[in-house]
JSON list of C-alpha atoms in Angstrom, two decimals:
[
{"chain": "N", "resi": 1, "resn": "ILE", "atom": "CA", "xyz": [-15.43, 22.92, 26.08]},
{"chain": "N", "resi": 2, "resn": "ARG", "atom": "CA", "xyz": [-18.30, 20.47, 25.95]},
{"chain": "N", "resi": 3, "resn": "ARG", "atom": "CA", "xyz": [-18.32, 17.18, 27.82]},
{"chain": "N", "resi": 4, "resn": "GLY", "atom": "CA", "xyz": [-16.46, 14.43, 25.98]},
{"chain": "N", "resi": 5, "resn": "TRP", "atom": "CA", "xyz": [-14.07, 16.76, 24.11]},
{"chain": "N", "resi": 6, "resn": "PHE", "atom": "CA", "xyz": [-10.36, 16.70, 24.92]},
{"chain": "N", "resi": 7, "resn": "PHE", "atom": "CA", "xyz": [-7.72, 19.01, 23.46]},
{"chain": "N", "resi": 8, "resn": "GLY", "atom": "CA", "xyz": [-3.97, 19.00, 23.74]},
{"chain": "N", "resi": 9, "resn": "LEU", "atom": "CA", "xyz": [-1.20, 21.31, 22.61]},
{"chain": "N", "resi": 10, "resn": "SER", "atom": "CA", "xyz": [2.54, 21.17, 23.02]},
{"chain": "N", "resi": 11, "resn": "ALA", "atom": "CA", "xyz": [5.26, 23.31, 21.47]},
{"chain": "N", "resi": 12, "resn": "GLY", "atom": "CA", "xyz": [9.01, 23.51, 21.75]},
{"chain": "N", "resi": 13, "resn": "ALA", "atom": "CA", "xyz": [12.23, 23.08, 19.82]},
{"chain": "N", "resi": 14, "resn": "ALA", "atom": "CA", "xyz": [14.17, 20.01, 18.75]},
{"chain": "N", "resi": 15, "resn": "GLY", "atom": "CA", "xyz": [17.80, 19.87, 17.75]},
{"chain": "N", "resi": 16, "resn": "PHE", "atom": "CA", "xyz": [19.80, 17.31, 15.86]},
{"chain": "N", "resi": 17, "resn": "ALA", "atom": "CA", "xyz": [23.30, 17.11, 14.47]},
{"chain": "N", "resi": 18, "resn": "PRO", "atom": "CA", "xyz": [23.76, 15.12, 11.27]},
{"chain": "N", "resi": 19, "resn": "ARG", "atom": "CA", "xyz": [27.00, 13.19, 10.93]},
{"chain": "N", "resi": 20, "resn": "GLY", "atom": "CA", "xyz": [29.75, 15.67, 10.11]},
{"chain": "N", "resi": 21, "resn": "GLY", "atom": "CA", "xyz": [27.42, 18.67, 10.37]},
{"chain": "N", "resi": 22, "resn": "SER", "atom": "CA", "xyz": [26.46, 21.37, 12.80]},
{"chain": "N", "resi": 23, "resn": "ARG", "atom": "CA", "xyz": [23.45, 21.26, 15.09]},
{"chain": "N", "resi": 24, "resn": "ASN", "atom": "CA", "xyz": [20.17, 22.17, 13.42]},
{"chain": "N", "resi": 25, "resn": "TRP", "atom": "CA", "xyz": [17.08, 23.33, 15.30]},
{"chain": "N", "resi": 26, "resn": "THR", "atom": "CA", "xyz": [13.46, 23.16, 14.28]},
{"chain": "N", "resi": 27, "resn": "PRO", "atom": "CA", "xyz": [10.30, 24.26, 16.09]},
{"chain": "N", "resi": 28, "resn": "THR", "atom": "CA", "xyz": [8.04, 21.41, 17.16]},
{"chain": "N", "resi": 29, "resn": "LEU", "atom": "CA", "xyz": [4.29, 21.45, 17.55]},
{"chain": "N", "resi": 30, "resn": "GLU", "atom": "CA", "xyz": [1.62, 18.90, 18.38]},
{"chain": "N", "resi": 31, "resn": "VAL", "atom": "CA", "xyz": [-2.09, 19.63, 18.38]},
{"chain": "N", "resi": 32, "resn": "HIS", "atom": "CA", "xyz": [-4.69, 16.93, 18.97]},
{"chain": "N", "resi": 33, "resn": "THR", "atom": "CA", "xyz": [-8.35, 16.61, 19.78]},
{"chain": "N", "resi": 34, "resn": "THR", "atom": "CA", "xyz": [-10.46, 13.64, 20.82]},
{"chain": "N", "resi": 35, "resn": "LYS", "atom": "CA", "xyz": [-14.23, 13.33, 21.05]},
{"chain": "N", "resi": 36, "resn": "SER", "atom": "CA", "xyz": [-15.63, 10.51, 23.19]},
{"chain": "N", "resi": 37, "resn": "THR", "atom": "CA", "xyz": [-19.24, 9.39, 23.01]},
{"chain": "N", "resi": 38, "resn": "SER", "atom": "CA", "xyz": [-21.44, 7.72, 25.60]},
{"chain": "N", "resi": 39, "resn": "GLN", "atom": "CA", "xyz": [-21.67, 4.65, 23.32]},
{"chain": "N", "resi": 40, "resn": "GLY", "atom": "CA", "xyz": [-17.97, 3.82, 23.84]},
{"chain": "N", "resi": 41, "resn": "ALA", "atom": "CA", "xyz": [-16.65, 5.38, 20.63]},
{"chain": "N", "resi": 42, "resn": "SER", "atom": "CA", "xyz": [-13.97, 8.01, 20.22]},
{"chain": "N", "resi": 43, "resn": "PHE", "atom": "CA", "xyz": [-12.66, 10.02, 17.29]},
{"chain": "N", "resi": 44, "resn": "ALA", "atom": "CA", "xyz": [-9.21, 11.59, 17.28]},
{"chain": "N", "resi": 45, "resn": "LEU", "atom": "CA", "xyz": [-7.37, 14.04, 15.01]},
{"chain": "N", "resi": 46, "resn": "ALA", "atom": "CA", "xyz": [-3.75, 15.14, 15.38]},
{"chain": "N", "resi": 47, "resn": "TYR", "atom": "CA", "xyz": [-1.18, 17.31, 13.66]},
{"chain": "N", "resi": 48, "resn": "THR", "atom": "CA", "xyz": [2.50, 17.06, 14.53]},
{"chain": "N", "resi": 49, "resn": "ARG", "atom": "CA", "xyz": [5.51, 18.98, 13.25]},
{"chain": "N", "resi": 50, "resn": "ASP", "atom": "CA", "xyz": [8.90, 17.67, 14.37]},
{"chain": "N", "resi": 51, "resn": "ASN", "atom": "CA", "xyz": [12.14, 16.11, 13.21]},
{"chain": "N", "resi": 52, "resn": "ALA", "atom": "CA", "xyz": [11.19, 12.50, 14.00]},
{"chain": "N", "resi": 53, "resn": "TYR", "atom": "CA", "xyz": [12.66, 11.14, 10.76]},
{"chain": "N", "resi": 54, "resn": "THR", "atom": "CA", "xyz": [16.09, 12.80, 10.99]},
{"chain": "N", "resi": 55, "resn": "ASP", "atom": "CA", "xyz": [17.73, 9.52, 9.99]},
{"chain": "N", "resi": 56, "resn": "PHE", "atom": "CA", "xyz": [16.39, 10.20, 6.51]},
{"chain": "N", "resi": 57, "resn": "SER", "atom": "CA", "xyz": [17.25, 13.87, 6.17]},
{"chain": "N", "resi": 58, "resn": "ARG", "atom": "CA", "xyz": [20.03, 16.34, 6.70]},
{"chain": "N", "resi": 59, "resn": "ASN", "atom": "CA", "xyz": [17.86, 19.16, 8.04]},
{"chain": "N", "resi": 60, "resn": "GLY", "atom": "CA", "xyz": [14.30, 20.39, 8.06]},
{"chain": "N", "resi": 61, "resn": "TYR", "atom": "CA", "xyz": [11.21, 18.96, 9.66]},
{"chain": "N", "resi": 62, "resn": "TYR", "atom": "CA", "xyz": [8.23, 16.70, 9.04]},
{"chain": "N", "resi": 63, "resn": "ASN", "atom": "CA", "xyz": [4.51, 17.29, 9.16]},
{"chain": "N", "resi": 64, "resn": "ARG", "atom": "CA", "xyz": [2.24, 14.40, 10.22]},
{"chain": "N", "resi": 65, "resn": "TYR", "atom": "CA", "xyz": [-1.54, 14.33, 9.97]},
{"chain": "N", "resi": 66, "resn": "GLU", "atom": "CA", "xyz": [-3.37, 11.52, 11.78]},
{"chain": "N", "resi": 67, "resn": "ALA", "atom": "CA", "xyz": [-6.93, 10.37, 12.38]},
{"chain": "N", "resi": 68, "resn": "SER", "atom": "CA", "xyz": [-8.39, 7.42, 14.27]},
{"chain": "N", "resi": 69, "resn": "TYR", "atom": "CA", "xyz": [-11.67, 5.91, 15.37]},
{"chain": "N", "resi": 70, "resn": "SER", "atom": "CA", "xyz": [-11.99, 3.59, 18.37]},
{"chain": "N", "resi": 71, "resn": "GLN", "atom": "CA", "xyz": [-15.01, 1.56, 19.47]},
{"chain": "N", "resi": 72, "resn": "ARG", "atom": "CA", "xyz": [-15.54, -0.49, 22.59]},
{"chain": "N", "resi": 73, "resn": "LEU", "atom": "CA", "xyz": [-17.10, -3.90, 21.98]},
{"chain": "N", "resi": 74, "resn": "GLY", "atom": "CA", "xyz": [-18.69, -4.75, 25.29]},
{"chain": "N", "resi": 75, "resn": "SER", "atom": "CA", "xyz": [-16.66, -4.36, 28.44]},
{"chain": "N", "resi": 76, "resn": "ARG", "atom": "CA", "xyz": [-13.60, -6.39, 27.37]},
{"chain": "N", "resi": 77, "resn": "ALA", "atom": "CA", "xyz": [-12.72, -5.48, 23.76]},
{"chain": "N", "resi": 78, "resn": "LEU", "atom": "CA", "xyz": [-11.58, -2.33, 21.97]},
{"chain": "N", "resi": 79, "resn": "THR", "atom": "CA", "xyz": [-11.03, -1.86, 18.23]},
{"chain": "N", "resi": 80, "resn": "THR", "atom": "CA", "xyz": [-9.16, 1.01, 16.63]},
{"chain": "N", "resi": 81, "resn": "LEU", "atom": "CA", "xyz": [-8.86, 2.02, 12.98]},
{"chain": "N", "resi": 82, "resn": "GLY", "atom": "CA", "xyz": [-6.57, 4.83, 12.00]},
{"chain": "N", "resi": 83, "resn": "GLY", "atom": "CA", "xyz": [-4.16, 6.26, 9.54]},
{"chain": "N", "resi": 84, "resn": "GLY", "atom": "CA", "xyz": [-1.90, 9.12, 8.75]},
{"chain": "N", "resi": 85, "resn": "TYR", "atom": "CA", "xyz": [0.13, 11.00, 6.21]},
{"chain": "N", "resi": 86, "resn": "PHE", "atom": "CA", "xyz": [3.62, 12.44, 6.64]},
{"chain": "N", "resi": 87, "resn": "GLU", "atom": "CA", "xyz": [5.70, 14.75, 4.50]},
{"chain": "N", "resi": 88, "resn": "ARG", "atom": "CA", "xyz": [9.12, 16.29, 4.56]},
{"chain": "N", "resi": 89, "resn": "SER", "atom": "CA", "xyz": [9.15, 20.06, 4.40]},
{"chain": "N", "resi": 90, "resn": "GLY", "atom": "CA", "xyz": [11.77, 22.76, 4.19]},
{"chain": "N", "resi": 91, "resn": "ALA", "atom": "CA", "xyz": [14.40, 21.20, 1.91]},
{"chain": "N", "resi": 92, "resn": "ALA", "atom": "CA", "xyz": [15.05, 19.67, -1.50]},
{"chain": "N", "resi": 93, "resn": "ASP", "atom": "CA", "xyz": [14.97, 16.11, -0.09]},
{"chain": "N", "resi": 94, "resn": "ARG", "atom": "CA", "xyz": [11.53, 14.59, -0.55]},
{"chain": "N", "resi": 95, "resn": "PHE", "atom": "CA", "xyz": [10.12, 12.00, 1.85]},
{"chain": "N", "resi": 96, "resn": "THR", "atom": "CA", "xyz": [6.37, 11.40, 1.96]},
{"chain": "N", "resi": 97, "resn": "GLY", "atom": "CA", "xyz": [4.12, 8.55, 2.86]},
{"chain": "N", "resi": 98, "resn": "TYR", "atom": "CA", "xyz": [1.02, 7.26, 4.53]},
{"chain": "N", "resi": 99, "resn": "TYR", "atom": "CA", "xyz": [0.05, 4.44, 6.86]},
{"chain": "N", "resi": 100, "resn": "THR", "atom": "CA", "xyz": [-3.05, 2.66, 8.08]},
{"chain": "N", "resi": 101, "resn": "VAL", "atom": "CA", "xyz": [-3.52, 0.76, 11.33]},
{"chain": "N", "resi": 102, "resn": "ALA", "atom": "CA", "xyz": [-6.14, -1.69, 12.59]},
{"chain": "N", "resi": 103, "resn": "ARG", "atom": "CA", "xyz": [-5.97, -2.95, 16.17]},
{"chain": "N", "resi": 104, "resn": "ILE", "atom": "CA", "xyz": [-8.10, -5.10, 18.44]},
{"chain": "N", "resi": 105, "resn": "ARG", "atom": "CA", "xyz": [-7.44, -5.56, 22.12]},
{"chain": "N", "resi": 106, "resn": "TYR", "atom": "CA", "xyz": [-9.20, -8.00, 24.42]},
{"chain": "N", "resi": 107, "resn": "ARG", "atom": "CA", "xyz": [-8.92, -7.80, 28.22]},
{"chain": "N", "resi": 108, "resn": "LEU", "atom": "CA", "xyz": [-8.19, -11.20, 29.74]},
{"chain": "N", "resi": 109, "resn": "PHE", "atom": "CA", "xyz": [-7.76, -10.07, 33.36]},
{"chain": "N", "resi": 110, "resn": "ALA", "atom": "CA", "xyz": [-7.86, -6.75, 35.24]},
{"chain": "N", "resi": 111, "resn": "HIS", "atom": "CA", "xyz": [-4.58, -5.36, 33.82]},
{"chain": "N", "resi": 112, "resn": "PHE", "atom": "CA", "xyz": [-3.65, -7.99, 31.26]},
{"chain": "N", "resi": 113, "resn": "SER", "atom": "CA", "xyz": [-4.81, -8.03, 27.62]},
{"chain": "N", "resi": 114, "resn": "CYS", "atom": "CA", "xyz": [-4.03, -9.73, 24.34]},
{"chain": "N", "resi": 115, "resn": "PHE", "atom": "CA", "xyz": [-3.90, -7.76, 21.09]},
{"chain": "N", "resi": 116, "resn": "ALA", "atom": "CA", "xyz": [-3.51, -7.97, 17.33]},
{"chain": "N", "resi": 117, "resn": "VAL", "atom": "CA", "xyz": [-2.28, -5.06, 15.19]},
{"chain": "N", "resi": 118, "resn": "TYR", "atom": "CA", "xyz": [-2.07, -4.82, 11.42]},
{"chain": "N", "resi": 119, "resn": "SER", "atom": "CA", "xyz": [-0.41, -1.87, 9.71]},
{"chain": "N", "resi": 120, "resn": "TYR", "atom": "CA", "xyz": [0.35, -0.95, 6.12]},
{"chain": "N", "resi": 121, "resn": "ARG", "atom": "CA", "xyz": [2.98, 1.69, 5.39]},
{"chain": "N", "resi": 122, "resn": "ASN", "atom": "CA", "xyz": [3.95, 3.28, 2.10]},
{"chain": "N", "resi": 123, "resn": "HIS", "atom": "CA", "xyz": [6.69, 5.86, 1.75]},
{"chain": "N", "resi": 124, "resn": "ASP", "atom": "CA", "xyz": [8.49, 7.47, -1.16]},
{"chain": "N", "resi": 125, "resn": "SER", "atom": "CA", "xyz": [11.74, 9.42, -1.34]},
{"chain": "N", "resi": 126, "resn": "ASN", "atom": "CA", "xyz": [13.99, 10.98, -3.93]},
{"chain": "N", "resi": 127, "resn": "ARG", "atom": "CA", "xyz": [17.13, 9.90, -2.01]},
{"chain": "N", "resi": 128, "resn": "PRO", "atom": "CA", "xyz": [18.85, 6.61, -2.88]},
{"chain": "N", "resi": 129, "resn": "GLN", "atom": "CA", "xyz": [19.49, 5.89, 0.84]},
{"chain": "N", "resi": 130, "resn": "VAL", "atom": "CA", "xyz": [15.73, 5.76, 1.44]},
{"chain": "N", "resi": 131, "resn": "PRO", "atom": "CA", "xyz": [14.12, 3.63, -1.26]},
{"chain": "N", "resi": 132, "resn": "THR", "atom": "CA", "xyz": [10.41, 3.71, -2.01]},
{"chain": "N", "resi": 133, "resn": "GLU", "atom": "CA", "xyz": [8.84, 1.06, 0.18]},
{"chain": "N", "resi": 134, "resn": "ARG", "atom": "CA", "xyz": [5.51, -0.61, 0.82]},
{"chain": "N", "resi": 135, "resn": "ARG", "atom": "CA", "xyz": [5.37, -2.71, 3.95]},
{"chain": "N", "resi": 136, "resn": "ASN", "atom": "CA", "xyz": [2.82, -4.85, 5.79]},
{"chain": "N", "resi": 137, "resn": "TYR", "atom": "CA", "xyz": [3.23, -5.35, 9.52]},
{"chain": "N", "resi": 138, "resn": "LEU", "atom": "CA", "xyz": [1.42, -7.73, 11.86]},
{"chain": "N", "resi": 139, "resn": "ALA", "atom": "CA", "xyz": [1.91, -8.04, 15.61]},
{"chain": "N", "resi": 140, "resn": "LEU", "atom": "CA", "xyz": [0.26, -10.36, 18.09]},
{"chain": "N", "resi": 141, "resn": "GLY", "atom": "CA", "xyz": [0.96, -10.22, 21.78]},
{"chain": "N", "resi": 142, "resn": "PHE", "atom": "CA", "xyz": [0.07, -9.60, 25.38]},
{"chain": "N", "resi": 143, "resn": "GLU", "atom": "CA", "xyz": [0.30, -6.39, 27.36]},
{"chain": "N", "resi": 144, "resn": "TRP", "atom": "CA", "xyz": [0.09, -5.31, 30.96]},
{"chain": "N", "resi": 145, "resn": "THR", "atom": "CA", "xyz": [-1.26, -1.86, 31.80]},
{"chain": "N", "resi": 146, "resn": "PRO", "atom": "CA", "xyz": [-1.02, -0.11, 35.20]},
{"chain": "N", "resi": 147, "resn": "ARG", "atom": "CA", "xyz": [-4.19, 0.74, 37.12]},
{"chain": "N", "resi": 148, "resn": "GLY", "atom": "CA", "xyz": [-6.09, 3.69, 35.68]},
{"chain": "N", "resi": 149, "resn": "THR", "atom": "CA", "xyz": [-4.33, 3.72, 32.30]},
{"chain": "N", "resi": 150, "resn": "ASN", "atom": "CA", "xyz": [-6.25, 0.96, 30.55]},
{"chain": "N", "resi": 151, "resn": "GLU", "atom": "CA", "xyz": [-8.81, 2.15, 27.98]},
{"chain": "N", "resi": 152, "resn": "LEU", "atom": "CA", "xyz": [-10.93, -0.85, 28.93]},
{"chain": "N", "resi": 153, "resn": "ASP", "atom": "CA", "xyz": [-11.22, 0.12, 32.64]}
]
């Protein structure tokens, strides 16, 4: 693999037991790749299959497709733009949606940063327990990161 490319793969099985039902199993899979450039940018793509939204379904699994772009702004700031799409598969229940995310992080001290995150989420379902929803989300805060794990190091 060329310099600056990173790949990851994980596979397994996940089980869940809906209220009043028997345990269901589904295979899980995550594949992701990231390309970093010498100019401080990175591009990432990911595919995940799991049962992360079991609260909304009786059985089956979900597929998620995600992409993001990050860019360093000098030595103290990092911006990230991303989004994804998710869908329910394997049953009559329908649950699909997409989301977008914009984030900026600014390092104040060695392991201490402030951040702002905006996200928009839209999901749709044919089940009355999970109404169609469009939601805006904004978070502002501070975070501490251990040595060697900060993207701004």
